[in-house]
Short mmCIF file of N, CA and C in Angstrom, two decimals:
data_model
loop_
_atom_site.label_atom_id
_atom_site.label_comp_id
_atom_site.label_asym_id
_atom_site.label_seq_id
_atom_site.Cartn_x
_atom_site.Cartn_y
_atom_site.Cartn_z
N MET A 852 61.35 -2.81 25.97
CA MET A 852 60.67 -1.85 26.83
C MET A 852 59.11 -1.99 26.43
N ASP A 853 58.35 -1.44 27.11
CA ASP A 853 56.83 -1.47 27.10
C ASP A 853 56.38 -0.60 26.71
N TYR A 854 55.50 -0.84 25.52
CA TYR A 854 54.96 0.39 24.71
C TYR A 854 53.75 0.35 24.90
N THR A 855 52.59 -0.70 26.17
CA THR A 855 51.68 -0.39 25.75
C THR A 855 51.25 0.72 27.16
N LEU A 856 50.13 1.00 27.64
CA LEU A 856 49.47 2.01 28.62
C LEU A 856 48.18 1.98 28.59
N ASN A 857 47.93 1.70 30.01
CA ASN A 857 46.41 1.84 30.71
C ASN A 857 46.68 3.02 31.62
N ARG A 858 46.12 3.70 31.27
CA ARG A 858 46.05 4.83 32.26
C ARG A 858 44.65 5.53 32.46
N ILE A 859 44.32 5.91 33.21
CA ILE A 859 42.77 6.24 33.24
C ILE A 859 42.90 7.77 34.60
N GLU A 860 41.81 8.43 34.36
CA GLU A 860 42.14 9.89 35.19
C GLU A 860 40.43 9.88 35.01
N VAL A 861 40.14 10.55 36.28
CA VAL A 861 38.39 10.83 36.63
C VAL A 861 38.78 11.96 37.19
N ARG A 862 37.70 12.53 37.38
CA ARG A 862 37.22 13.80 38.43
C ARG A 862 35.86 14.13 38.60
N GLY A 863 35.69 13.64 39.70
CA GLY A 863 34.03 13.96 39.89
C GLY A 863 33.56 14.17 41.38
N ASN A 864 32.08 13.76 41.62
CA ASN A 864 31.74 13.41 42.84
C ASN A 864 31.83 11.96 43.44
N VAL A 865 31.93 11.86 44.60
CA VAL A 865 32.08 10.79 45.33
C VAL A 865 30.69 10.31 45.38
N GLY A 866 30.00 9.10 45.25
CA GLY A 866 28.47 8.87 45.37
C GLY A 866 28.29 8.28 46.54
N GLU A 867 29.16 7.78 47.37
CA GLU A 867 28.83 7.58 49.14
C GLU A 867 29.68 7.36 49.48
N ASP A 868 30.11 6.89 50.94
CA ASP A 868 31.00 7.07 52.09
C ASP A 868 32.20 5.77 51.43
N ALA A 869 33.45 6.15 51.39
CA ALA A 869 34.31 5.03 50.92
C ALA A 869 34.17 4.29 51.65
N ARG A 870 33.85 2.65 51.68
CA ARG A 870 33.99 1.33 52.04
C ARG A 870 35.53 1.03 52.32
N ILE A 871 35.64 0.87 53.44
CA ILE A 871 37.07 0.98 54.25
C ILE A 871 37.47 -0.72 54.92
N SER A 872 38.59 -1.36 54.13
CA SER A 872 38.59 -2.77 54.67
C SER A 872 39.99 -2.44 55.14
N LYS A 873 40.52 -3.29 56.03
CA LYS A 873 41.70 -4.19 56.42
C LYS A 873 42.24 -5.49 55.98
N PHE A 874 43.30 -5.47 55.11
CA PHE A 874 44.11 -6.84 54.70
C PHE A 874 45.46 -6.72 55.40
N GLY A 875 45.76 -7.25 56.65
CA GLY A 875 46.60 -7.58 57.42
C GLY A 875 47.13 -6.05 57.92
N ASP A 876 48.28 -5.61 57.27
CA ASP A 876 48.53 -4.43 57.96
C ASP A 876 48.34 -2.99 57.02
N ASN A 877 47.48 -3.66 56.05
CA ASN A 877 47.15 -2.53 54.35
C ASN A 877 45.59 -2.41 54.55
N CYS A 878 45.07 -1.10 54.37
CA CYS A 878 43.93 -0.58 53.90
C CYS A 878 43.68 -0.40 52.70
N VAL A 879 42.33 -1.20 52.58
CA VAL A 879 41.60 -0.43 50.86
C VAL A 879 40.47 0.09 51.05
N ALA A 880 40.10 1.38 49.75
CA ALA A 880 38.81 1.90 50.30
C ALA A 880 38.49 1.52 49.01
N ARG A 881 37.06 1.20 48.49
CA ARG A 881 36.14 1.12 47.64
C ARG A 881 34.80 2.07 47.43
N PHE A 882 35.05 2.72 46.44
CA PHE A 882 33.76 3.79 46.20
C PHE A 882 33.26 4.02 44.67
N GLN A 883 32.87 4.89 44.88
CA GLN A 883 32.23 5.12 43.12
C GLN A 883 32.61 6.41 42.79
N VAL A 884 32.96 7.22 41.94
CA VAL A 884 32.77 8.84 41.35
C VAL A 884 32.07 8.71 40.00
N ALA A 885 31.23 9.91 40.14
CA ALA A 885 30.20 10.05 38.79
C ALA A 885 30.82 11.56 38.40
N THR A 886 30.56 10.78 37.09
CA THR A 886 31.83 12.17 35.97
C THR A 886 30.18 12.33 34.73
N ASN A 887 30.20 13.77 34.76
CA ASN A 887 29.05 14.33 33.55
C ASN A 887 30.04 14.27 32.38
N TYR A 888 28.92 14.17 31.30
CA TYR A 888 29.38 14.85 29.97
C TYR A 888 27.89 15.30 29.26
N SER A 889 28.43 16.36 28.92
CA SER A 889 27.02 17.38 28.63
C SER A 889 26.87 17.51 26.95
N TYR A 890 25.92 17.66 26.25
CA TYR A 890 26.21 17.57 24.92
C TYR A 890 24.60 18.07 24.84
N ARG A 891 24.34 18.37 23.37
CA ARG A 891 23.15 18.81 22.93
C ARG A 891 22.49 17.72 22.03
N ASP A 892 21.08 17.07 22.36
CA ASP A 892 20.56 16.29 21.12
C ASP A 892 20.27 16.78 20.03
N LYS A 893 19.53 16.24 19.04
CA LYS A 893 19.17 16.58 17.99
C LYS A 893 18.06 17.69 18.06
N ASP A 894 17.69 17.39 18.94
CA ASP A 894 16.61 18.92 18.59
C ASP A 894 17.17 20.33 19.34
N GLY A 895 18.22 19.95 19.55
CA GLY A 895 19.19 21.29 20.53
C GLY A 895 18.70 21.19 21.88
N GLN A 896 18.37 20.32 22.37
CA GLN A 896 18.19 20.34 23.99
C GLN A 896 19.18 19.97 24.62
N PRO A 897 19.68 20.19 25.93
CA PRO A 897 20.83 19.83 26.62
C PRO A 897 20.50 18.97 27.28
N VAL A 898 21.44 17.76 27.26
CA VAL A 898 21.55 16.68 28.13
C VAL A 898 22.97 16.27 28.56
N ILE A 899 22.27 16.06 29.70
CA ILE A 899 23.80 15.82 30.59
C ILE A 899 24.00 14.06 31.24
N GLU A 900 24.54 13.47 30.57
CA GLU A 900 24.96 12.13 30.63
C GLU A 900 26.08 11.83 31.98
N THR A 901 25.65 10.70 32.99
CA THR A 901 26.43 10.72 34.03
C THR A 901 27.10 9.27 33.79
N THR A 902 28.22 9.33 34.19
CA THR A 902 28.69 7.53 34.41
C THR A 902 29.43 7.44 35.76
N TRP A 903 29.47 6.21 36.49
CA TRP A 903 29.65 5.70 37.32
C TRP A 903 30.62 5.03 37.17
N HIS A 904 31.88 5.37 38.10
CA HIS A 904 33.27 4.69 37.97
C HIS A 904 33.34 4.10 39.28
N ASN A 905 33.84 2.55 39.35
CA ASN A 905 34.20 1.99 40.81
C ASN A 905 35.87 2.34 40.66
N ILE A 906 36.07 2.81 41.83
CA ILE A 906 37.56 2.81 41.93
C ILE A 906 37.71 2.18 43.40
N VAL A 907 39.32 1.51 43.02
CA VAL A 907 39.84 0.68 44.31
C VAL A 907 41.01 1.36 44.40
N ALA A 908 41.52 1.71 45.66
CA ALA A 908 42.50 2.31 46.19
C ALA A 908 43.10 1.53 47.77
N TRP A 909 44.58 1.32 47.46
CA TRP A 909 45.27 1.14 48.55
C TRP A 909 46.02 1.98 49.44
N GLU A 910 45.90 2.09 50.22
CA GLU A 910 46.54 3.45 51.27
C GLU A 910 48.11 3.42 50.91
N GLY A 911 49.18 4.12 51.04
CA GLY A 911 49.94 4.57 50.71
C GLY A 911 50.29 5.88 50.24
N ARG A 912 51.72 6.02 49.42
CA ARG A 912 52.19 7.27 49.01
C ARG A 912 51.01 7.41 48.09
N GLY A 913 50.88 9.13 48.23
CA GLY A 913 50.09 9.28 47.10
C GLY A 913 48.56 9.17 47.42
N MET A 914 48.35 8.78 48.84
CA MET A 914 46.89 8.57 48.82
C MET A 914 46.33 9.58 50.15
N PRO A 915 45.13 10.04 50.18
CA PRO A 915 44.82 10.96 51.47
C PRO A 915 44.49 10.10 52.29
N ASP A 916 43.89 10.67 53.45
CA ASP A 916 43.29 10.01 54.71
C ASP A 916 41.79 9.12 54.09
N PHE A 917 41.78 7.95 53.91
CA PHE A 917 40.56 7.46 53.47
C PHE A 917 38.95 7.69 54.07
N ALA A 918 39.09 8.27 55.59
CA ALA A 918 38.21 8.45 55.83
C ALA A 918 37.42 9.60 55.66
N LEU A 919 38.44 10.62 54.83
CA LEU A 919 37.93 12.01 54.19
C LEU A 919 37.16 11.62 52.66
N ILE A 920 37.28 10.51 52.26
CA ILE A 920 36.47 10.35 51.22
C ILE A 920 34.70 10.19 51.67
N LYS A 921 33.89 11.09 51.42
CA LYS A 921 32.47 10.88 51.68
C LYS A 921 32.00 11.47 50.89
N LYS A 922 30.38 11.22 50.74
CA LYS A 922 29.25 11.04 49.86
C LYS A 922 29.26 12.73 50.01
N GLY A 923 29.57 13.27 47.84
CA GLY A 923 29.74 14.35 47.49
C GLY A 923 30.98 14.83 47.61
N ALA A 924 31.93 14.32 48.24
CA ALA A 924 33.42 14.92 47.79
C ALA A 924 33.61 15.11 46.18
N PHE A 925 34.41 15.94 45.97
CA PHE A 925 35.14 16.07 44.86
C PHE A 925 36.24 15.86 44.76
N ILE A 926 36.93 14.75 43.87
CA ILE A 926 37.99 13.85 44.18
C ILE A 926 38.40 13.78 42.39
N TYR A 927 39.89 14.00 42.66
CA TYR A 927 40.26 13.41 41.72
C TYR A 927 41.13 12.19 41.21
N ALA A 928 40.87 11.47 40.23
CA ALA A 928 41.40 9.58 40.62
C ALA A 928 42.41 9.26 39.55
N CYS A 929 43.34 8.89 39.69
CA CYS A 929 44.27 8.25 38.71
C CYS A 929 44.94 6.92 39.01
N GLY A 930 44.83 6.10 37.67
CA GLY A 930 45.45 4.71 38.15
C GLY A 930 44.97 4.12 36.34
N ARG A 931 45.02 2.58 36.92
CA ARG A 931 44.80 1.63 35.93
C ARG A 931 42.92 1.31 35.83
N LEU A 932 42.83 1.18 34.46
CA LEU A 932 41.68 0.25 34.20
C LEU A 932 41.89 -1.72 34.44
N ARG A 933 40.75 -1.83 35.54
CA ARG A 933 40.80 -3.29 35.33
C ARG A 933 39.63 -4.17 35.14
N VAL A 934 39.88 -4.92 34.44
CA VAL A 934 38.03 -5.74 34.27
C VAL A 934 38.35 -7.00 34.83
N SER A 935 37.10 -7.32 35.27
CA SER A 935 37.31 -8.76 36.33
C SER A 935 35.89 -9.75 35.79
N LYS A 936 36.32 -10.83 35.84
CA LYS A 936 35.13 -11.88 35.21
C LYS A 936 34.65 -12.56 36.71
N PHE A 937 33.24 -12.62 36.54
CA PHE A 937 32.73 -13.83 37.36
C PHE A 937 31.65 -14.09 36.85
N THR A 938 30.98 -15.39 37.67
CA THR A 938 29.71 -15.86 37.07
C THR A 938 29.05 -15.80 38.36
N ASN A 939 27.75 -15.42 37.79
CA ASN A 939 27.22 -14.92 38.92
C ASN A 939 25.73 -16.38 39.59
N SER A 940 25.01 -16.14 40.48
CA SER A 940 23.93 -17.65 40.74
C SER A 940 23.54 -17.65 39.90
N GLU A 941 23.05 -17.06 38.97
CA GLU A 941 22.25 -17.46 37.72
C GLU A 941 23.16 -18.65 36.43
N GLY A 942 24.42 -18.09 37.03
CA GLY A 942 25.12 -18.78 35.56
C GLY A 942 25.91 -18.16 34.67
N GLU A 943 25.09 -16.70 34.47
CA GLU A 943 25.83 -15.79 33.91
C GLU A 943 27.42 -15.27 34.40
N GLU A 944 27.85 -15.18 33.27
CA GLU A 944 29.39 -14.45 33.11
C GLU A 944 29.12 -13.17 33.19
N LYS A 945 29.69 -12.35 34.12
CA LYS A 945 29.70 -11.22 34.34
C LYS A 945 31.13 -10.08 34.24
N ARG A 946 31.06 -9.02 33.92
CA ARG A 946 32.34 -8.25 33.91
C ARG A 946 32.05 -7.16 34.87
N VAL A 947 33.43 -6.73 35.29
CA VAL A 947 33.30 -5.60 36.36
C VAL A 947 34.51 -4.83 36.06
N TYR A 948 34.29 -3.29 35.81
CA TYR A 948 35.43 -2.52 35.61
C TYR A 948 35.35 -1.58 36.45
N GLU A 949 36.87 -1.67 36.69
CA GLU A 949 36.99 -0.77 38.11
C GLU A 949 38.20 -0.11 38.18
N ILE A 950 38.48 1.33 38.64
CA ILE A 950 39.81 1.75 38.11
C ILE A 950 40.60 1.70 39.63
N VAL A 951 42.11 1.10 39.53
CA VAL A 951 42.52 0.88 40.75
C VAL A 951 44.00 1.98 40.98
N ALA A 952 43.67 2.96 41.77
CA ALA A 952 43.97 3.93 41.81
C ALA A 952 45.42 3.90 42.47
N ASN A 953 46.24 4.51 41.83
CA ASN A 953 47.60 5.14 42.57
C ASN A 953 47.75 6.55 42.76
N ARG A 954 47.04 7.30 42.58
CA ARG A 954 46.98 8.58 43.22
C ARG A 954 45.35 9.20 43.11
N LEU A 955 44.98 9.70 44.53
CA LEU A 955 43.59 10.28 44.90
C LEU A 955 44.21 11.83 45.63
N GLN A 956 43.24 12.41 44.96
CA GLN A 956 43.39 13.51 45.24
C GLN A 956 41.63 14.63 45.91
N LEU A 957 41.53 15.01 46.95
CA LEU A 957 40.33 15.87 47.17
C LEU A 957 40.80 17.09 46.85
N VAL A 958 39.85 17.58 45.52
CA VAL A 958 39.67 19.11 45.27
C VAL A 958 38.54 19.77 45.56
N LYS A 959 38.79 20.64 45.25
CA LYS A 959 37.80 22.14 45.39
C LYS A 959 36.96 22.37 43.80
N PRO A 960 35.80 21.59 43.74
CA PRO A 960 35.06 22.09 42.09
C PRO A 960 35.62 23.24 41.66
N GLU A 961 35.60 24.70 42.51
CA GLU A 961 35.59 26.01 42.00
C GLU A 961 37.01 26.09 41.43
N ASP A 962 38.08 25.09 41.98
CA ASP A 962 39.26 24.96 41.12
C ASP A 962 39.42 24.57 39.64
N PHE A 963 38.06 24.24 39.39
CA PHE A 963 38.53 23.80 37.81
C PHE A 963 37.11 24.68 37.24
N ALA A 964 36.81 25.68 37.65
CA ALA A 964 35.64 26.51 37.06
C ALA A 964 36.26 27.43 36.19
#
């Protein structure tokens, strides 16, 4: 039995239109989602911290029409976190964190107000 869990859920605004690619008979969409975290600093001033999440989604069950994933759309994404390593042209090792989504849902922000 597998006792490990790798699950992540984000809900936020799409930063740019999804980049859609074809691989044989399958399509993959890549886009970013912004989430905000609000708090007050030590002086009591409000601070909004924005985090950008890279999303990768393969078409299939649980996926909307990728053409509807446009800049500004409010979206819910559920999937797993994947870390990829590569070496850039300067010889530095870099890491890329992305959410491989198994479920996407376009939602209305007022549904969560």
